[in-house]
């Protein structure tokens, strides 16, 4: 069974940094692209970033480009999201999601349970 | 960026109803359209992809159709477990974008 377990969410001040992790199990991690998708409280879904199975290709939403960095560690079966220069509008539950192929395709199944990031002073 | 517009945003319905949710893309996405279901406090779940292909294990009362810029999710004979929020998402090009969501609620 595929399992995705996010961690690292916290309360952080504006301008601060945070690193999210997503531990994957139940599938061959390096054979699938992965993404982060966020959901602000009471709002809809927003794709944040994606990475190919090899880790070579990365993709970002304009809203986070230059501030967030996605990466993956094959040896640890873990996906990361380094978030810098955090803003109040980054407050959201962050989900990691498995893609359908090794290349970034954009079909998310399944998703983790999410981790909450709150940016506030 | 491709904008995805969903309607309605809220849909009161009763068990047994047939419901339809519409999603319009700001440009053609050649059927690269997925539908997700999200229940309160839970992660979204993929229901359909490529506009009309049902994900394994999803009941056949869910179906999708459409082409070009206009797509529809249909639920025939709504069941109690179907009350949830539904999102469309284009996977035609990056950045990937979602519709604003449709909350199917009890009438």
PDB file of C-alpha atoms in Angstrom:
ATOM      1  CA  UNK A   1       0.000   0.000   0.000  1.00  0.00           C
ATOM      2  CA  UNK A   2       1.293   3.421  -0.983  1.00  0.00           C
ATOM      3  CA  UNK A   3       1.765   5.715   1.989  1.00  0.00           C
ATOM      4  CA  UNK A   4       2.871   9.332   2.112  1.00  0.00           C
ATOM      5  CA  UNK A   5       3.565  10.942   5.473  1.00  0.00           C
ATOM      6  CA  UNK A   6       4.272  14.665   5.633  1.00  0.00           C
ATOM      7  CA  UNK A   7       5.992  16.387   8.524  1.00  0.00           C
ATOM      8  CA  UNK A   8       7.671  19.666   9.355  1.00  0.00           C
ATOM      9  CA  UNK A   9       4.705  22.013   9.467  1.00  0.00           C
ATOM     10  CA  UNK A  10       4.892  24.657  12.170  1.00  0.00           C
ATOM     11  CA  UNK A  11       4.165  28.235  13.169  1.00  0.00           C
ATOM     12  CA  UNK A  12       6.808  30.530  11.676  1.00  0.00           C
ATOM     13  CA  UNK A  13       7.247  34.289  11.504  1.00  0.00           C
ATOM     14  CA  UNK A  14       7.032  36.194   8.232  1.00  0.00           C
ATOM     15  CA  UNK A  15      10.381  36.098   6.494  1.00  0.00           C
ATOM     16  CA  UNK A  16      11.290  32.827   8.165  1.00  0.00           C
ATOM     17  CA  UNK A  17      12.136  29.427   6.734  1.00  0.00           C
ATOM     18  CA  UNK A  18      10.805  25.917   7.087  1.00  0.00           C
ATOM     19  CA  UNK A  19      11.542  22.542   5.516  1.00  0.00           C
ATOM     20  CA  UNK A  20       8.756  20.068   4.905  1.00  0.00           C
ATOM     21  CA  UNK A  21       9.363  16.348   4.468  1.00  0.00           C
ATOM     22  CA  UNK A  22       7.262  13.613   2.921  1.00  0.00           C
ATOM     23  CA  UNK A  23       8.258  10.031   3.704  1.00  0.00           C
ATOM     24  CA  UNK A  24       7.121   7.637   0.996  1.00  0.00           C
ATOM     25  CA  UNK A  25       6.594   3.891   1.193  1.00  0.00           C
ATOM     26  CA  UNK A  26       4.857   1.115  -0.699  1.00  0.00           C
ATOM     27  CA  UNK A  27       6.266   1.936  -4.124  1.00  0.00           C
ATOM     28  CA  UNK A  28       9.585   2.436  -5.906  1.00  0.00           C
ATOM     29  CA  UNK A  29      10.129   6.078  -5.044  1.00  0.00           C
ATOM     30  CA  UNK A  30      12.573   6.921  -7.812  1.00  0.00           C
ATOM     31  CA  UNK A  31      10.156   5.768 -10.515  1.00  0.00           C
ATOM     32  CA  UNK A  32       7.576   8.448  -9.859  1.00  0.00           C
ATOM     33  CA  UNK A  33       7.457  12.194 -10.037  1.00  0.00           C
ATOM     34  CA  UNK A  34       6.136  13.925  -6.935  1.00  0.00           C
ATOM     35  CA  UNK A  35       4.447  17.221  -6.164  1.00  0.00           C
ATOM     36  CA  UNK A  36       3.462  19.521  -3.340  1.00  0.00           C
ATOM     37  CA  UNK A  37      -0.042  20.958  -3.328  1.00  0.00           C
ATOM     38  CA  UNK A  38      -1.328  23.384  -0.703  1.00  0.00           C
ATOM     39  CA  UNK A  39      -4.692  24.459   0.599  1.00  0.00           C
ATOM     40  CA  UNK A  40      -5.182  27.656   2.571  1.00  0.00           C
ATOM     41  CA  UNK A  41      -7.739  27.387   5.398  1.00  0.00           C
ATOM     42  CA  UNK A  42     -11.218  27.169   3.924  1.00  0.00           C
ATOM     43  CA  UNK A  43      -9.907  27.658   0.383  1.00  0.00           C
ATOM     44  CA  UNK A  44      -9.249  25.598  -2.719  1.00  0.00           C
ATOM     45  CA  UNK A  45      -6.248  23.641  -3.926  1.00  0.00           C
ATOM     46  CA  UNK A  46      -3.088  25.232  -5.313  1.00  0.00           C
ATOM     47  CA  UNK A  47      -0.289  23.264  -6.926  1.00  0.00           C
ATOM     48  CA  UNK A  48       3.060  24.476  -5.544  1.00  0.00           C
ATOM     49  CA  UNK A  49       5.898  22.456  -7.019  1.00  0.00           C
ATOM     50  CA  UNK A  50       6.771  19.220  -8.770  1.00  0.00           C
ATOM     51  CA  UNK A  51       9.866  17.118  -9.361  1.00  0.00           C
ATOM     52  CA  UNK A  52      10.619  14.299 -11.768  1.00  0.00           C
ATOM     53  CA  UNK A  53      11.469  10.813 -10.535  1.00  0.00           C
ATOM     54  CA  UNK A  54      15.145  11.357 -11.257  1.00  0.00           C
ATOM     55  CA  UNK A  55      15.129  14.679  -9.461  1.00  0.00           C
ATOM     56  CA  UNK A  56      16.644  16.405 -12.488  1.00  0.00           C
ATOM     57  CA  UNK A  57      13.591  18.403 -13.502  1.00  0.00           C
ATOM     58  CA  UNK A  58      11.758  20.705 -11.121  1.00  0.00           C
ATOM     59  CA  UNK A  59       8.703  22.886 -11.581  1.00  0.00           C
ATOM     60  CA  UNK A  60       7.248  25.734  -9.539  1.00  0.00           C
ATOM     61  CA  UNK A  61       4.169  27.908  -9.318  1.00  0.00           C
ATOM     62  CA  UNK A  62       4.925  31.571  -9.921  1.00  0.00           C
ATOM     63  CA  UNK A  63       3.780  32.361  -6.387  1.00  0.00           C
ATOM     64  CA  UNK A  64       6.699  30.420  -4.859  1.00  0.00           C
ATOM     65  CA  UNK A  65       9.378  30.587  -7.538  1.00  0.00           C
ATOM     66  CA  UNK A  66      12.658  31.820  -6.100  1.00  0.00           C
ATOM     67  CA  UNK A  67      11.541  31.212  -2.517  1.00  0.00           C
ATOM     68  CA  UNK A  68      10.757  27.469  -2.396  1.00  0.00           C
ATOM     69  CA  UNK A  69      12.968  24.570  -3.453  1.00  0.00           C
ATOM     70  CA  UNK A  70      11.761  21.040  -4.054  1.00  0.00           C
ATOM     71  CA  UNK A  71      14.129  18.099  -3.769  1.00  0.00           C
ATOM     72  CA  UNK A  72      14.137  14.376  -3.143  1.00  0.00           C
ATOM     73  CA  UNK A  73      16.416  11.835  -1.516  1.00  0.00           C
ATOM     74  CA  UNK A  74      16.292   8.433  -3.170  1.00  0.00           C
ATOM     75  CA  UNK A  75      18.165   6.735  -0.331  1.00  0.00           C
ATOM     76  CA  UNK A  76      15.655   7.970   2.229  1.00  0.00           C
ATOM     77  CA  UNK A  77      12.537   7.703   0.009  1.00  0.00           C
ATOM     78  CA  UNK A  78      11.761  11.244   1.046  1.00  0.00           C
ATOM     79  CA  UNK A  79      10.495  14.345  -0.710  1.00  0.00           C
ATOM     80  CA  UNK A  80      11.345  17.798   0.625  1.00  0.00           C
ATOM     81  CA  UNK A  81      10.137  21.351   0.261  1.00  0.00           C
ATOM     82  CA  UNK A  82      12.484  24.053   1.502  1.00  0.00           C
ATOM     83  CA  UNK A  83      10.467  27.214   2.066  1.00  0.00           C
ATOM     84  CA  UNK A  84      12.262  30.541   2.535  1.00  0.00           C
ATOM     85  CA  UNK A  85      11.068  34.136   2.840  1.00  0.00           C
ATOM     86  CA  UNK A  86       7.704  32.911   4.066  1.00  0.00           C
ATOM     87  CA  UNK A  87       4.697  35.189   3.805  1.00  0.00           C
ATOM     88  CA  UNK A  88       1.307  35.217   5.489  1.00  0.00           C
ATOM     89  CA  UNK A  89      -0.242  34.028   2.230  1.00  0.00           C
ATOM     90  CA  UNK A  90       1.824  30.832   2.413  1.00  0.00           C
ATOM     91  CA  UNK A  91      -0.288  29.734   5.369  1.00  0.00           C
ATOM     92  CA  UNK A  92      -1.857  26.445   4.314  1.00  0.00           C
ATOM     93  CA  UNK A  93      -1.977  22.715   4.702  1.00  0.00           C
ATOM     94  CA  UNK A  94       0.720  21.291   2.457  1.00  0.00           C
ATOM     95  CA  UNK A  95       0.103  17.917   0.834  1.00  0.00           C
ATOM     96  CA  UNK A  96       2.612  15.782  -0.968  1.00  0.00           C
ATOM     97  CA  UNK A  97       1.245  13.703  -3.815  1.00  0.00           C
ATOM     98  CA  UNK A  98       2.541  10.903  -6.002  1.00  0.00           C
ATOM     99  CA  UNK A  99       2.400  11.408  -9.767  1.00  0.00           C
ATOM    100  CA  UNK A 100       1.465   8.846 -12.392  1.00  0.00           C
ATOM    101  CA  UNK A 101       4.822   8.482 -14.094  1.00  0.00           C
ATOM    102  CA  UNK A 102       8.530   9.099 -13.695  1.00  0.00           C
ATOM    103  CA  UNK A 103       8.146  12.293 -15.642  1.00  0.00           C
ATOM    104  CA  UNK A 104       6.165  15.197 -14.283  1.00  0.00           C
ATOM    105  CA  UNK A 105       2.656  14.537 -15.547  1.00  0.00           C
ATOM    106  CA  UNK A 106       0.404  16.211 -13.027  1.00  0.00           C
ATOM    107  CA  UNK A 107      -1.987  13.471 -11.971  1.00  0.00           C
ATOM    108  CA  UNK A 108      -1.965  13.163  -8.214  1.00  0.00           C
ATOM    109  CA  UNK A 109      -2.741   9.836  -6.590  1.00  0.00           C
ATOM    110  CA  UNK A 110      -2.511   9.278  -3.735  1.00  0.00           C
ATOM    111  CA  UNK A 111      -1.982  12.257  -1.433  1.00  0.00           C
ATOM    112  CA  UNK A 112      -0.551  12.395   2.057  1.00  0.00           C
ATOM    113  CA  UNK A 113      -2.574  13.579   5.037  1.00  0.00           C
ATOM    114  CA  UNK A 114      -1.021  17.043   4.950  1.00  0.00           C
ATOM    115  CA  UNK A 115       1.017  19.210   7.299  1.00  0.00           C
ATOM    116  CA  UNK A 116      -0.037  22.669   8.448  1.00  0.00           C
ATOM    117  CA  UNK A 117       2.196  25.679   7.928  1.00  0.00           C
ATOM    118  CA  UNK A 118       1.176  28.896   9.663  1.00  0.00           C
ATOM    119  CA  UNK A 119       3.020  32.116   8.897  1.00  0.00           C
ATOM    120  CA  UNK A 120       2.256  34.734  11.497  1.00  0.00           C
ATOM    121  CA  UNK A 121       3.946  37.076  13.908  1.00  0.00           C
TER     122      UNK A 121
ATOM    123  CA  UNK B   1      -1.274  30.152 -17.088  1.00  0.00           C
ATOM    124  CA  UNK B   2      -4.454  28.189 -17.768  1.00  0.00           C
ATOM    125  CA  UNK B   3      -7.376  29.341 -15.647  1.00  0.00           C
ATOM    126  CA  UNK B   4      -9.942  26.742 -14.583  1.00  0.00           C
ATOM    127  CA  UNK B   5     -13.454  27.959 -13.817  1.00  0.00           C
ATOM    128  CA  UNK B   6     -15.827  25.614 -12.032  1.00  0.00           C
ATOM    129  CA  UNK B   7     -19.556  26.021 -11.588  1.00  0.00           C
ATOM    130  CA  UNK B   8     -21.533  26.064  -9.497  1.00  0.00           C
ATOM    131  CA  UNK B   9     -19.508  26.762  -6.374  1.00  0.00           C
ATOM    132  CA  UNK B  10     -22.265  25.247  -4.244  1.00  0.00           C
ATOM    133  CA  UNK B  11     -24.757  22.581  -5.217  1.00  0.00           C
ATOM    134  CA  UNK B  12     -27.575  21.608  -2.840  1.00  0.00           C
ATOM    135  CA  UNK B  13     -28.788  18.120  -3.698  1.00  0.00           C
ATOM    136  CA  UNK B  14     -30.616  15.128  -2.317  1.00  0.00           C
ATOM    137  CA  UNK B  15     -29.768  11.446  -2.204  1.00  0.00           C
ATOM    138  CA  UNK B  16     -30.728   9.897  -5.529  1.00  0.00           C
ATOM    139  CA  UNK B  17     -30.298  13.122  -7.509  1.00  0.00           C
ATOM    140  CA  UNK B  18     -28.306  13.367 -10.697  1.00  0.00           C
ATOM    141  CA  UNK B  19     -25.778  16.179 -10.367  1.00  0.00           C
ATOM    142  CA  UNK B  20     -23.518  17.833 -12.887  1.00  0.00           C
ATOM    143  CA  UNK B  21     -20.503  20.036 -12.288  1.00  0.00           C
ATOM    144  CA  UNK B  22     -18.939  22.095 -15.054  1.00  0.00           C
ATOM    145  CA  UNK B  23     -15.315  23.053 -15.533  1.00  0.00           C
ATOM    146  CA  UNK B  24     -14.109  25.469 -18.188  1.00  0.00           C
ATOM    147  CA  UNK B  25     -10.480  26.024 -19.133  1.00  0.00           C
ATOM    148  CA  UNK B  26      -9.213  29.357 -20.418  1.00  0.00           C
ATOM    149  CA  UNK B  27      -7.700  27.539 -23.399  1.00  0.00           C
ATOM    150  CA  UNK B  28      -7.935  24.093 -24.934  1.00  0.00           C
ATOM    151  CA  UNK B  29      -6.458  21.323 -22.796  1.00  0.00           C
ATOM    152  CA  UNK B  30      -7.069  18.319 -25.071  1.00  0.00           C
ATOM    153  CA  UNK B  31      -8.872  16.249 -22.422  1.00  0.00           C
ATOM    154  CA  UNK B  32      -6.019  16.631 -19.916  1.00  0.00           C
ATOM    155  CA  UNK B  33      -8.529  17.085 -17.133  1.00  0.00           C
ATOM    156  CA  UNK B  34      -8.820  15.347 -13.769  1.00  0.00           C
ATOM    157  CA  UNK B  35     -11.515  15.392 -11.098  1.00  0.00           C
ATOM    158  CA  UNK B  36     -10.866  15.035  -7.372  1.00  0.00           C
ATOM    159  CA  UNK B  37     -13.176  14.542  -4.420  1.00  0.00           C
ATOM    160  CA  UNK B  38     -12.333  16.005  -1.029  1.00  0.00           C
ATOM    161  CA  UNK B  39     -14.162  15.368   2.215  1.00  0.00           C
ATOM    162  CA  UNK B  40     -13.750  17.640   5.258  1.00  0.00           C
ATOM    163  CA  UNK B  41     -10.409  17.166   7.000  1.00  0.00           C
ATOM    164  CA  UNK B  42      -9.207  14.687   4.394  1.00  0.00           C
ATOM    165  CA  UNK B  43      -6.840  14.750   1.455  1.00  0.00           C
ATOM    166  CA  UNK B  44      -8.292  14.904  -2.053  1.00  0.00           C
ATOM    167  CA  UNK B  45      -8.885  11.665  -3.909  1.00  0.00           C
ATOM    168  CA  UNK B  46      -8.518  11.202  -7.653  1.00  0.00           C
ATOM    169  CA  UNK B  47     -11.793  10.164  -9.295  1.00  0.00           C
ATOM    170  CA  UNK B  48     -11.265  10.570 -13.026  1.00  0.00           C
ATOM    171  CA  UNK B  49      -8.471  11.558 -15.389  1.00  0.00           C
ATOM    172  CA  UNK B  50      -8.134  12.266 -19.094  1.00  0.00           C
ATOM    173  CA  UNK B  51     -11.588  13.809 -18.794  1.00  0.00           C
ATOM    174  CA  UNK B  52     -13.508  10.547 -18.796  1.00  0.00           C
ATOM    175  CA  UNK B  53     -11.345   7.698 -17.467  1.00  0.00           C
ATOM    176  CA  UNK B  54     -12.530   6.362 -14.147  1.00  0.00           C
ATOM    177  CA  UNK B  55      -9.893   5.692 -11.548  1.00  0.00           C
ATOM    178  CA  UNK B  56      -9.769   2.089 -10.300  1.00  0.00           C
ATOM    179  CA  UNK B  57     -12.225   1.512  -7.495  1.00  0.00           C
ATOM    180  CA  UNK B  58     -14.333   4.595  -8.170  1.00  0.00           C
ATOM    181  CA  UNK B  59     -18.058   3.767  -8.494  1.00  0.00           C
ATOM    182  CA  UNK B  60     -19.516   3.829 -11.975  1.00  0.00           C
ATOM    183  CA  UNK B  61     -22.092   6.442 -10.960  1.00  0.00           C
ATOM    184  CA  UNK B  62     -19.256   8.936 -11.525  1.00  0.00           C
ATOM    185  CA  UNK B  63     -18.561   9.863 -15.115  1.00  0.00           C
ATOM    186  CA  UNK B  64     -16.785  12.589 -17.018  1.00  0.00           C
ATOM    187  CA  UNK B  65     -17.169  14.101 -20.428  1.00  0.00           C
ATOM    188  CA  UNK B  66     -16.135  17.055 -22.495  1.00  0.00           C
ATOM    189  CA  UNK B  67     -13.521  18.283 -24.908  1.00  0.00           C
ATOM    190  CA  UNK B  68     -11.580  21.380 -25.814  1.00  0.00           C
ATOM    191  CA  UNK B  69     -12.236  23.852 -23.033  1.00  0.00           C
ATOM    192  CA  UNK B  70     -15.473  22.520 -21.489  1.00  0.00           C
ATOM    193  CA  UNK B  71     -15.775  19.492 -19.220  1.00  0.00           C
ATOM    194  CA  UNK B  72     -18.467  17.958 -17.035  1.00  0.00           C
ATOM    195  CA  UNK B  73     -18.482  15.673 -14.017  1.00  0.00           C
ATOM    196  CA  UNK B  74     -21.735  13.786 -13.582  1.00  0.00           C
ATOM    197  CA  UNK B  75     -22.852  11.817 -10.570  1.00  0.00           C
ATOM    198  CA  UNK B  76     -25.912   9.716 -11.254  1.00  0.00           C
ATOM    199  CA  UNK B  77     -27.997   8.782  -8.221  1.00  0.00           C
ATOM    200  CA  UNK B  78     -26.102  10.708  -5.538  1.00  0.00           C
ATOM    201  CA  UNK B  79     -25.207   8.611  -2.488  1.00  0.00           C
ATOM    202  CA  UNK B  80     -24.715   9.831   1.108  1.00  0.00           C
ATOM    203  CA  UNK B  81     -20.960   9.358   0.843  1.00  0.00           C
ATOM    204  CA  UNK B  82     -20.823  11.635  -2.217  1.00  0.00           C
ATOM    205  CA  UNK B  83     -21.481  14.821  -0.276  1.00  0.00           C
ATOM    206  CA  UNK B  84     -18.098  16.484  -0.593  1.00  0.00           C
ATOM    207  CA  UNK B  85     -16.201  19.142  -2.488  1.00  0.00           C
ATOM    208  CA  UNK B  86     -15.116  18.392  -6.049  1.00  0.00           C
ATOM    209  CA  UNK B  87     -12.223  19.987  -7.903  1.00  0.00           C
ATOM    210  CA  UNK B  88     -11.216  19.873 -11.525  1.00  0.00           C
ATOM    211  CA  UNK B  89      -7.544  20.177 -12.458  1.00  0.00           C
ATOM    212  CA  UNK B  90      -5.782  20.533 -15.775  1.00  0.00           C
ATOM    213  CA  UNK B  91      -2.655  18.483 -16.362  1.00  0.00           C
ATOM    214  CA  UNK B  92      -2.037  19.855 -19.827  1.00  0.00           C
ATOM    215  CA  UNK B  93       0.730  22.267 -18.938  1.00  0.00           C
ATOM    216  CA  UNK B  94       2.696  23.705 -16.047  1.00  0.00           C
ATOM    217  CA  UNK B  95       1.765  25.463 -13.883  1.00  0.00           C
ATOM    218  CA  UNK B  96      -0.923  22.938 -13.056  1.00  0.00           C
ATOM    219  CA  UNK B  97      -4.128  24.638 -12.027  1.00  0.00           C
ATOM    220  CA  UNK B  98      -7.300  23.675 -10.182  1.00  0.00           C
ATOM    221  CA  UNK B  99     -10.832  24.926 -10.399  1.00  0.00           C
ATOM    222  CA  UNK B 100     -12.240  26.737  -7.390  1.00  0.00           C
ATOM    223  CA  UNK B 101     -14.234  23.746  -6.206  1.00  0.00           C
ATOM    224  CA  UNK B 102     -17.889  22.727  -6.028  1.00  0.00           C
ATOM    225  CA  UNK B 103     -19.361  21.830  -2.682  1.00  0.00           C
ATOM    226  CA  UNK B 104     -22.136  19.260  -3.049  1.00  0.00           C
ATOM    227  CA  UNK B 105     -24.223  19.649   0.069  1.00  0.00           C
ATOM    228  CA  UNK B 106     -27.423  18.269   1.466  1.00  0.00           C
ATOM    229  CA  UNK B 107     -30.492  20.149   0.288  1.00  0.00           C
TER     230      UNK B 107
END
